[in-house]
Amino acid sequence: MAATEQSGRRKGQRTNRASEGKKNVVVLAEKRDQARQIAEAMGWRMSGDFGTGTFNGQKAVIVWASGHLVEIQEPQEIKPDASWSNPATLLPIPRSFDMRVSKPNNGRKGKSPSQYLKVIREQLRQAGEVIISTDPDREGTAIAWQLLEHCRFKGSVKHAWLVDGLDKSAVQKTFHRLKTGDEMKSWFRASEARSRSDWAYQFAVRALTCYARHGKMGNLLGQGSGRESVVSVGRVQTPTLTMVVERCREIRNFVPKDHFLIEGQFDLAGQQVAALYKPVVTAEIIDAAPAGVEWEPSKRIVKDGESEPLDTPLFTGQQEVQSFRERLLAAGDKAIVVGSKTRELKRQPPLPCDLAEFQAEMHKASGLTASKAQKVLEKLYNDGLVTYPRTEHAELPLSLYEPGERNPVLDHLTNHAQFSMAASRARDIHNGQDTGYPSFKPSCFTKKPMEHYGIIPTRKAAHLDRMNSLERQAYEIVAHRYIQALWPPALIREQKLGFAVPCEDLLGHPHSRFATTLNMVLDPGWQQAFPSEREKETDIQPVPVTRHMPAPLKNVELKTRTTRPPAWFTDRTLIKAMKSVGRFVRDPQLRKILRDSAGIGTPATRSTILETLLAREFIARKGNRLESTPKGEALIDDLPSWFVQVETTAVWEDWLNRICELRRDDETACQQRDKFVFRQLDRLEGYLQELQQRHGAISGSAPRRSGASSSGPRKPTPKMLAFANVIARTLGQPLPRDVTQNGRACSQYIDKNKSCLEPS
């Protein structure tokens, strides 16, 4: 009897193991559109809440989320006494990060997060293996792993890293080279480090909002009621606001200066060559303060290992400049060549687009905001027409240069009139069939490791006539840049010339030096691909010269110029500045971190940050330009330096990237995650303590601010309106309509213009 029972148990165990081996493969996508594209590529059938098919001989079920279905609990859920009205209750910041199902978005149609989660949980119960096929980035990876941990899934996990796009060929190729779960789990740990640290900023938001509502932060912050009075801050949001504030203040405080450019016309063996006066500048000369010269900070961007650049001279004294011109002409016959350097250089074509570059190109072409441009591009990605859009990199992996990868894309691009010539010739060049150029490896292809690469068209043929105008424009930008990148470099012959005239110059040198650069296009290369875009070159033949060769100065032209302030930020330039902000950082180590981490924010979040700043009324759009508001400037002025510096958030990105690199070592990744998070929490706690010391204890509801209303913009008080009318009459201008309707606008108008009533 015992032997029979033991035999039965063994038979049951074998049956269970066999059934476990036949469990389903569950493919977990980030959203329905993504799941549909994968199912179509793999030949699976979509129906209702999931799709079905087979993969490697097993039943496959594809399910999808809708963004983050689980999230960290709200502060008051983890710390019940955390209050918006008493900052003392916010300390200490909790070190636990319990998750819960995300709350439904108000007004959003469709299923709730809990309904999505129910479908996923039911399928995971029957799964022996999960293939994560969310967006190939930190957040996409986190969406999947959060669900697996929430549902306590213990089976095998693999990753379909969909960086090549969602067309049929790319999806099939990705599913045949799956990554292991532990290979990519560190990306989830990096996302946890980011989300937990960002979550802790809510405690600073509550404290700042409370103090602002009690009038501790001036008369702009904390105005109104509800969301209108919230003082929001964030690790990327606040440094980005600082960039806009500093630019606007620089423009407002800018004082234009008239000055002269001094151009000489030199005779080189009968050829007239124009050169600009370029004196040598030293610290001693700047200290000597020569007459007729003003100095401004150099705009040259410092490279690693270089010393700080000296100030740039502006020649402002008309009398001194005129006297200098006379000296030059008097000694002009004795002018000579003091330097000549000729070289041939290759001018490489522009790289394919990364997301920031694409957003800039779309804004330039159509005025589209960064967030709208990103949505258009993501629509093309979801339609399988372009590769993954949320990328920092513009280069391409070497594998995409293989004929089997390159030619199918170029083949279908030749079917469009606007690309046909350029695409077909690029294809012929790299197939060794072009008579003008031999095949070569374009500079856009690299061996360096990249999870995401430049945005290019996929093999899927695009039907431009079926797209709306914005989709068509977006596709054309991507295709244009890809084709251009495959063309040969332009070959330029560059000649740098230096001249000296034996007379005292404006800085006290005994000789006056002039310089110029002559360029001649030997081969236009990629500039032929789309001829209307050929870069303008001087196309002047290089001149055969020798050192000390006579070069008589025939004329001196004084060109008047006025210095200009920096340009206002636009959607296009702000997004690019967030990525390249490291170029302007003085500290070489921090500059390298910023460069390696590609600035502040991520491709996926930069446009969202911009929209948040606009929604909070910290910045405002005026036409195409972005301007900081008095409210935004008041916030930046109140915050400590580490809160607003771009270097702080750049260090974040550097740390998160290093967590991502801890592949197949989840224990170390978790340790580094916790070390990073606790460091941020310690710093935030210190700041909250500083606020308490500065503003004192506060408890109870905030006093009602003047003019605050429970809904809509507050009206200006009669006294405010009367004061604004006095200012308007003094300025001789009509009172703007928004000033008469909106108390905040009225207050800003008064603060900005009240100085006109002060006695001179």
Short mmCIF file of C-alpha atoms in Angstrom, two decimals, residues 79-450:
data_model
loop_
_atom_site.label_atom_id
_atom_site.label_comp_id
_atom_site.label_asym_id
_atom_site.label_seq_id
_atom_site.Cartn_x
_atom_site.Cartn_y
_atom_site.Cartn_z
CA LYS A 79 3.11 58.52 6.94
CA PRO A 80 -0.47 59.30 8.04
CA ASP A 81 0.43 62.51 9.88
CA ALA A 82 2.14 64.08 6.82
CA SER A 83 0.27 67.36 6.38
CA TRP A 84 0.04 70.18 3.85
CA SER A 85 -0.63 72.61 6.69
CA ASN A 86 2.10 71.74 9.23
CA PRO A 87 5.67 71.23 7.89
CA ALA A 88 6.77 69.74 11.21
CA THR A 89 4.73 66.61 10.43
CA LEU A 90 6.76 65.95 7.29
CA LEU A 91 9.87 64.86 9.21
CA PRO A 92 11.39 62.37 9.15
CA ILE A 93 10.88 61.38 5.51
CA PRO A 94 9.93 57.66 5.42
CA ARG A 95 12.47 55.11 4.22
CA SER A 96 9.83 52.62 3.07
CA PHE A 97 8.28 52.71 -0.40
CA ASP A 98 5.18 50.53 -0.31
CA MET A 99 3.46 50.12 -3.68
CA ARG A 100 -0.22 50.11 -4.54
CA VAL A 101 -2.36 49.95 -7.65
CA SER A 102 -2.33 53.30 -9.44
CA LYS A 103 -5.37 55.49 -9.08
CA PRO A 104 -7.58 55.93 -12.18
CA ASN A 105 -6.93 59.14 -14.08
CA ASN A 106 -9.85 61.52 -13.71
CA GLY A 107 -11.80 61.90 -16.92
CA ARG A 108 -9.85 59.17 -18.71
CA LYS A 109 -11.91 56.75 -20.77
CA GLY A 110 -11.27 53.03 -20.90
CA LYS A 111 -10.24 50.49 -18.28
CA SER A 112 -8.88 51.41 -14.88
CA PRO A 113 -5.40 50.27 -13.74
CA SER A 114 -6.99 47.60 -11.53
CA GLN A 115 -8.86 46.18 -14.54
CA TYR A 116 -5.66 45.97 -16.59
CA LEU A 117 -3.93 44.36 -13.63
CA LYS A 118 -6.66 41.73 -13.26
CA VAL A 119 -6.13 40.52 -16.84
CA ILE A 120 -2.34 40.42 -16.42
CA ARG A 121 -2.54 38.56 -13.08
CA GLU A 122 -4.84 35.89 -14.54
CA GLN A 123 -2.44 35.22 -17.41
CA LEU A 124 0.64 35.18 -15.17
CA ARG A 125 -0.94 32.40 -13.08
CA GLN A 126 -0.71 30.17 -16.16
CA ALA A 127 2.73 31.35 -17.25
CA GLY A 128 6.01 29.49 -17.03
CA GLU A 129 7.94 32.28 -18.75
CA VAL A 130 7.44 35.99 -19.29
CA ILE A 131 8.93 37.98 -22.16
CA ILE A 132 9.05 41.68 -21.33
CA SER A 133 8.38 43.69 -24.49
CA THR A 134 7.77 47.15 -23.07
CA ASP A 135 9.58 50.25 -24.31
CA PRO A 136 13.36 49.63 -24.22
CA ASP A 137 14.27 52.13 -21.51
CA ARG A 138 14.35 52.49 -17.72
CA GLU A 139 10.67 53.33 -17.35
CA GLY A 140 9.47 50.63 -19.73
CA THR A 141 11.55 48.04 -17.88
CA ALA A 142 10.18 49.28 -14.55
CA ILE A 143 6.56 49.05 -15.71
CA ALA A 144 7.03 45.33 -16.39
CA TRP A 145 9.09 44.40 -13.32
CA GLN A 146 6.75 46.29 -11.00
CA LEU A 147 3.90 44.14 -12.30
CA LEU A 148 5.89 40.92 -11.96
CA GLU A 149 6.83 41.74 -8.38
CA HIS A 150 3.32 42.91 -7.50
CA CYS A 151 1.87 39.65 -8.87
CA ARG A 152 4.71 37.64 -7.22
CA PHE A 153 5.68 35.92 -10.45
CA LYS A 154 8.49 33.39 -9.87
CA GLY A 155 9.03 31.97 -13.35
CA SER A 156 11.63 32.66 -16.02
CA VAL A 157 11.90 36.23 -17.37
CA LYS A 158 13.39 37.39 -20.66
CA HIS A 159 13.50 40.72 -22.47
CA ALA A 160 12.57 41.58 -26.05
CA TRP A 161 14.57 44.83 -26.31
CA LEU A 162 12.60 46.53 -29.10
CA VAL A 163 15.14 49.15 -30.02
CA ASP A 164 15.02 48.31 -33.76
CA GLY A 165 11.40 49.36 -34.08
CA LEU A 166 8.04 47.65 -34.32
CA ASP A 167 7.95 46.65 -37.98
CA LYS A 168 7.60 42.92 -38.74
CA SER A 169 11.26 42.24 -39.47
CA ALA A 170 12.54 44.16 -36.44
CA VAL A 171 10.12 42.45 -34.03
CA GLN A 172 10.90 38.97 -35.33
CA LYS A 173 14.64 39.62 -35.15
CA THR A 174 14.30 40.91 -31.56
CA PHE A 175 12.30 37.85 -30.46
CA HIS A 176 15.01 35.58 -31.83
CA ARG A 177 17.73 37.29 -29.77
CA LEU A 178 16.06 37.71 -26.40
CA LYS A 179 18.01 39.08 -23.46
CA THR A 180 17.88 37.32 -20.10
CA GLY A 181 15.92 38.82 -17.23
CA ASP A 182 18.92 39.42 -15.01
CA GLU A 183 20.71 41.17 -17.89
CA MET A 184 18.24 44.06 -17.87
CA LYS A 185 16.87 44.06 -14.31
CA SER A 186 19.41 46.69 -13.26
CA TRP A 187 17.47 49.15 -15.44
CA PHE A 188 14.49 48.51 -13.17
CA ARG A 189 16.65 49.18 -10.08
CA ALA A 190 17.83 52.46 -11.60
CA SER A 191 14.21 53.42 -12.22
CA GLU A 192 13.39 52.60 -8.60
CA ALA A 193 16.23 54.85 -7.45
CA ARG A 194 14.88 57.65 -9.62
CA SER A 195 11.22 57.23 -8.70
CA ARG A 196 11.86 56.92 -4.94
CA SER A 197 14.06 60.01 -4.90
CA ASP A 198 11.55 61.95 -7.00
CA TRP A 199 8.77 60.77 -4.71
CA ALA A 200 10.58 62.33 -1.71
CA TYR A 201 10.39 65.76 -3.36
CA GLN A 202 6.68 65.74 -2.49
CA PHE A 203 7.66 66.52 1.09
CA ALA A 204 9.53 69.64 -0.06
CA VAL A 205 6.55 70.63 -2.23
CA ARG A 206 4.20 70.39 0.76
CA ALA A 207 6.50 72.39 3.02
CA LEU A 208 7.13 75.14 0.43
CA THR A 209 3.43 75.34 -0.42
CA CYS A 210 2.50 75.72 3.25
CA TYR A 211 5.02 78.52 3.85
CA ALA A 212 3.98 80.25 0.61
CA ARG A 213 0.28 80.12 1.53
CA HIS A 214 1.14 81.76 4.83
CA GLY A 215 2.90 84.58 3.02
CA LYS A 216 6.42 83.51 4.00
CA MET A 217 7.67 83.53 0.37
CA GLY A 218 6.47 86.87 -0.96
CA ASN A 219 3.22 87.94 -2.59
CA LEU A 220 3.39 85.76 -5.73
CA LEU A 221 3.95 82.19 -4.58
CA GLY A 222 1.05 80.48 -2.84
CA GLN A 223 -1.58 82.78 -4.39
CA GLY A 224 -5.04 81.43 -5.19
CA SER A 225 -6.37 78.17 -3.86
CA GLY A 226 -5.97 74.47 -4.48
CA ARG A 227 -3.56 73.47 -7.24
CA GLU A 228 -3.15 77.11 -8.24
CA SER A 229 -1.28 77.80 -5.03
CA VAL A 230 0.99 74.71 -5.07
CA VAL A 231 4.73 75.46 -5.17
CA SER A 232 6.11 72.55 -7.17
CA VAL A 233 9.80 71.69 -7.42
CA GLY A 234 11.67 68.76 -8.91
CA ARG A 235 15.09 67.44 -9.73
CA VAL A 236 14.88 68.36 -13.44
CA GLN A 237 12.00 70.83 -13.38
CA THR A 238 13.72 73.34 -11.10
CA PRO A 239 17.15 73.45 -12.84
CA THR A 240 15.34 73.83 -16.17
CA LEU A 241 13.35 76.76 -14.77
CA THR A 242 16.64 78.24 -13.56
CA MET A 243 18.03 78.12 -17.10
CA VAL A 244 15.03 80.09 -18.37
CA VAL A 245 15.14 82.59 -15.49
CA GLU A 246 18.86 83.28 -15.94
CA ARG A 247 18.45 83.71 -19.71
CA CYS A 248 15.53 86.12 -19.33
CA ARG A 249 17.39 88.19 -16.73
CA GLU A 250 20.45 88.29 -18.94
CA ILE A 251 18.33 89.61 -21.80
CA ARG A 252 16.52 92.18 -19.62
CA ASN A 253 19.76 93.44 -18.08
CA PHE A 254 21.64 93.51 -21.35
CA VAL A 255 23.11 96.86 -22.37
CA PRO A 256 23.94 97.01 -26.10
CA LYS A 257 27.34 98.38 -27.08
CA ASP A 258 28.24 99.95 -30.40
CA HIS A 259 31.65 98.90 -31.67
CA PHE A 260 33.70 98.52 -34.83
CA LEU A 261 34.89 95.55 -36.87
CA ILE A 262 38.06 96.50 -38.71
CA GLU A 263 38.53 94.77 -42.06
CA GLY A 264 41.57 95.14 -44.27
CA GLN A 265 41.81 94.43 -48.00
CA PHE A 266 45.20 92.85 -48.81
CA ASP A 267 46.73 92.31 -52.24
CA LEU A 268 48.15 88.80 -52.61
CA ALA A 269 49.82 88.52 -56.02
CA GLY A 270 46.93 90.42 -57.61
CA GLN A 271 44.14 88.64 -55.67
CA GLN A 272 42.17 90.72 -53.17
CA VAL A 273 41.79 89.01 -49.79
CA ALA A 274 39.69 90.43 -46.92
CA ALA A 275 40.92 89.82 -43.36
CA LEU A 276 39.72 90.99 -39.92
CA TYR A 277 41.84 92.71 -37.30
CA LYS A 278 42.65 90.01 -34.69
CA PRO A 279 45.05 91.25 -32.01
CA VAL A 280 46.67 89.01 -29.41
CA VAL A 281 45.07 89.51 -25.97
CA THR A 282 46.88 89.01 -22.66
CA ALA A 283 45.86 89.50 -19.04
CA GLU A 284 48.38 92.37 -18.82
CA ILE A 285 46.73 94.19 -21.72
CA ILE A 286 43.29 93.81 -20.13
CA ASP A 287 44.64 95.22 -16.84
CA ALA A 288 46.21 98.18 -18.72
CA ALA A 289 42.73 99.24 -19.97
CA PRO A 290 43.76 100.77 -23.32
CA ALA A 291 41.67 103.76 -24.46
CA GLY A 292 38.76 103.14 -26.81
CA VAL A 293 38.48 99.46 -25.85
CA GLU A 294 35.81 97.75 -23.73
CA TRP A 295 35.86 94.15 -22.67
CA GLU A 296 33.20 91.47 -22.54
CA PRO A 297 33.36 87.85 -21.34
CA SER A 298 34.43 85.39 -24.00
CA LYS A 299 31.70 83.24 -25.51
CA ARG A 300 34.12 80.47 -26.38
CA ILE A 301 33.12 77.13 -24.88
CA VAL A 302 35.91 75.68 -22.77
CA LYS A 303 37.03 72.16 -23.65
CA ASP A 304 38.47 69.65 -21.22
CA GLY A 305 42.01 70.55 -20.25
CA GLU A 306 41.78 74.15 -21.48
CA SER A 307 42.27 77.21 -19.29
CA GLU A 308 39.54 79.80 -18.89
CA PRO A 309 39.36 82.09 -21.96
CA LEU A 310 40.32 85.76 -21.63
CA ASP A 311 37.81 88.53 -22.24
CA THR A 312 37.11 89.67 -25.80
CA PRO A 313 37.94 93.29 -26.82
CA LEU A 314 35.26 95.57 -28.27
CA PHE A 315 36.67 98.52 -30.16
CA THR A 316 34.24 101.26 -29.14
CA GLY A 317 36.25 104.49 -29.37
CA GLN A 318 35.53 106.16 -32.70
CA GLN A 319 38.44 108.57 -32.41
CA GLU A 320 40.90 105.80 -31.54
CA VAL A 321 39.63 103.58 -34.36
CA GLN A 322 39.85 106.37 -36.95
CA SER A 323 43.43 107.16 -35.88
CA PHE A 324 44.24 103.45 -36.12
CA ARG A 325 42.86 103.34 -39.67
CA GLU A 326 45.08 106.23 -40.69
CA ARG A 327 48.14 104.49 -39.22
CA LEU A 328 47.28 101.30 -41.08
CA LEU A 329 46.91 103.04 -44.44
CA ALA A 330 50.14 104.97 -43.91
CA ALA A 331 52.08 101.75 -43.34
CA GLY A 332 50.00 99.57 -45.67
CA ASP A 333 52.66 99.19 -48.34
CA LYS A 334 54.87 97.35 -45.83
CA ALA A 335 52.26 94.73 -44.89
CA ILE A 336 53.44 91.12 -45.14
CA VAL A 337 52.18 87.56 -44.75
CA VAL A 338 53.14 86.18 -41.34
CA GLY A 339 51.37 82.87 -41.49
CA SER A 340 49.84 80.43 -43.95
CA LYS A 341 48.50 76.97 -43.20
CA THR A 342 46.66 74.86 -45.77
CA ARG A 343 44.96 71.57 -45.09
CA GLU A 344 42.30 69.35 -46.60
CA LEU A 345 39.50 68.41 -44.24
CA LYS A 346 36.45 66.21 -44.40
CA ARG A 347 33.14 67.71 -43.39
CA GLN A 348 30.97 64.80 -42.29
CA PRO A 349 27.23 64.81 -42.96
CA PRO A 350 24.81 65.43 -40.07
CA LEU A 351 24.06 62.33 -38.00
CA PRO A 352 20.60 60.76 -37.93
CA CYS A 353 18.26 62.41 -35.43
CA ASP A 354 18.14 61.75 -31.73
CA LEU A 355 14.91 62.84 -30.03
CA ALA A 356 16.12 66.33 -29.07
CA GLU A 357 17.38 66.99 -32.60
CA PHE A 358 14.13 65.72 -34.10
CA GLN A 359 12.09 67.97 -31.81
CA ALA A 360 14.26 70.91 -32.85
CA GLU A 361 13.81 70.10 -36.55
CA MET A 362 10.03 69.78 -36.20
CA HIS A 363 9.82 73.05 -34.28
CA LYS A 364 11.89 74.74 -36.98
CA ALA A 365 9.74 73.30 -39.78
CA SER A 366 6.26 73.70 -38.31
CA GLY A 367 6.48 75.49 -34.96
CA LEU A 368 5.31 72.32 -33.20
CA THR A 369 5.97 72.17 -29.45
CA ALA A 370 8.42 69.58 -28.18
CA SER A 371 5.71 67.44 -26.55
CA LYS A 372 3.51 67.44 -29.66
CA ALA A 373 6.48 66.64 -31.89
CA GLN A 374 7.31 63.67 -29.66
CA LYS A 375 3.74 62.38 -29.89
CA VAL A 376 3.84 62.54 -33.68
CA LEU A 377 7.12 60.61 -33.75
CA GLU A 378 5.82 58.00 -31.30
CA LYS A 379 2.81 57.49 -33.55
CA LEU A 380 5.20 56.64 -36.41
CA TYR A 381 7.08 54.26 -34.09
CA ASN A 382 3.86 52.54 -33.04
CA ASP A 383 2.96 52.22 -36.74
CA GLY A 384 6.29 50.43 -37.28
CA LEU A 385 7.73 53.13 -39.56
CA VAL A 386 10.67 54.43 -37.49
CA THR A 387 12.96 53.00 -34.82
CA TYR A 388 12.65 53.73 -31.12
CA PRO A 389 12.24 57.50 -30.63
CA ARG A 390 13.25 58.19 -27.01
CA THR A 391 16.97 58.09 -27.64
CA GLU A 392 19.93 60.24 -26.61
CA HIS A 393 22.17 58.82 -29.32
CA ALA A 394 22.30 59.78 -33.00
CA GLU A 395 24.89 57.17 -34.05
CA LEU A 396 23.97 53.74 -35.44
CA PRO A 397 25.36 50.29 -34.54
CA LEU A 398 27.61 48.60 -37.09
CA SER A 399 25.07 45.80 -37.55
CA LEU A 400 22.74 48.21 -39.35
CA TYR A 401 25.37 48.78 -42.05
CA GLU A 402 25.02 45.20 -43.25
CA PRO A 403 23.50 45.06 -46.78
CA GLY A 404 20.58 43.03 -45.48
CA GLU A 405 19.75 45.83 -43.02
CA ARG A 406 20.63 48.83 -45.16
CA ASN A 407 19.30 47.99 -48.62
CA PRO A 408 15.65 47.16 -47.77
CA VAL A 409 15.28 50.58 -46.13
CA LEU A 410 16.89 52.42 -49.04
CA ASP A 411 14.88 50.38 -51.54
CA HIS A 412 11.52 51.58 -50.28
CA LEU A 413 12.77 55.15 -49.83
CA THR A 414 13.60 55.27 -53.55
CA ASN A 415 9.85 54.98 -54.22
CA HIS A 416 9.29 58.52 -52.92
CA ALA A 417 10.11 61.35 -55.30
CA GLN A 418 11.66 63.56 -52.61
CA PHE A 419 14.14 60.83 -51.64
CA SER A 420 14.54 58.82 -54.84
CA MET A 421 17.78 60.28 -56.25
CA ALA A 422 19.61 60.59 -52.95
CA ALA A 423 18.50 57.18 -51.64
CA SER A 424 19.24 55.26 -54.85
CA ARG A 425 22.72 56.75 -55.16
CA ALA A 426 23.48 56.05 -51.49
CA ARG A 427 22.44 52.44 -52.11
CA ASP A 428 24.65 52.21 -55.23
CA ILE A 429 27.65 53.71 -53.42
CA HIS A 430 27.55 51.17 -50.60
CA ASN A 431 26.84 48.28 -52.97
CA GLY A 432 30.00 49.20 -54.92
CA GLN A 433 28.00 50.14 -58.02
CA ASP A 434 28.63 53.91 -58.18
CA THR A 435 31.18 55.29 -60.64
CA GLY A 436 31.85 58.45 -58.64
CA TYR A 437 32.46 57.12 -55.13
CA PRO A 438 33.85 53.84 -53.78
CA SER A 439 31.99 52.10 -50.97
CA PHE A 440 32.97 53.18 -47.44
CA LYS A 441 31.72 52.92 -43.87
CA PRO A 442 29.88 56.17 -42.96
CA SER A 443 30.96 57.91 -39.76
CA CYS A 444 27.49 57.49 -38.22
CA PHE A 445 28.16 53.77 -37.62
CA THR A 446 29.98 52.98 -34.40
CA LYS A 447 31.14 50.07 -32.26
CA LYS A 448 30.40 51.83 -28.98
CA PRO A 449 27.69 50.12 -26.88
CA MET A 450 24.27 51.77 -27.08
#
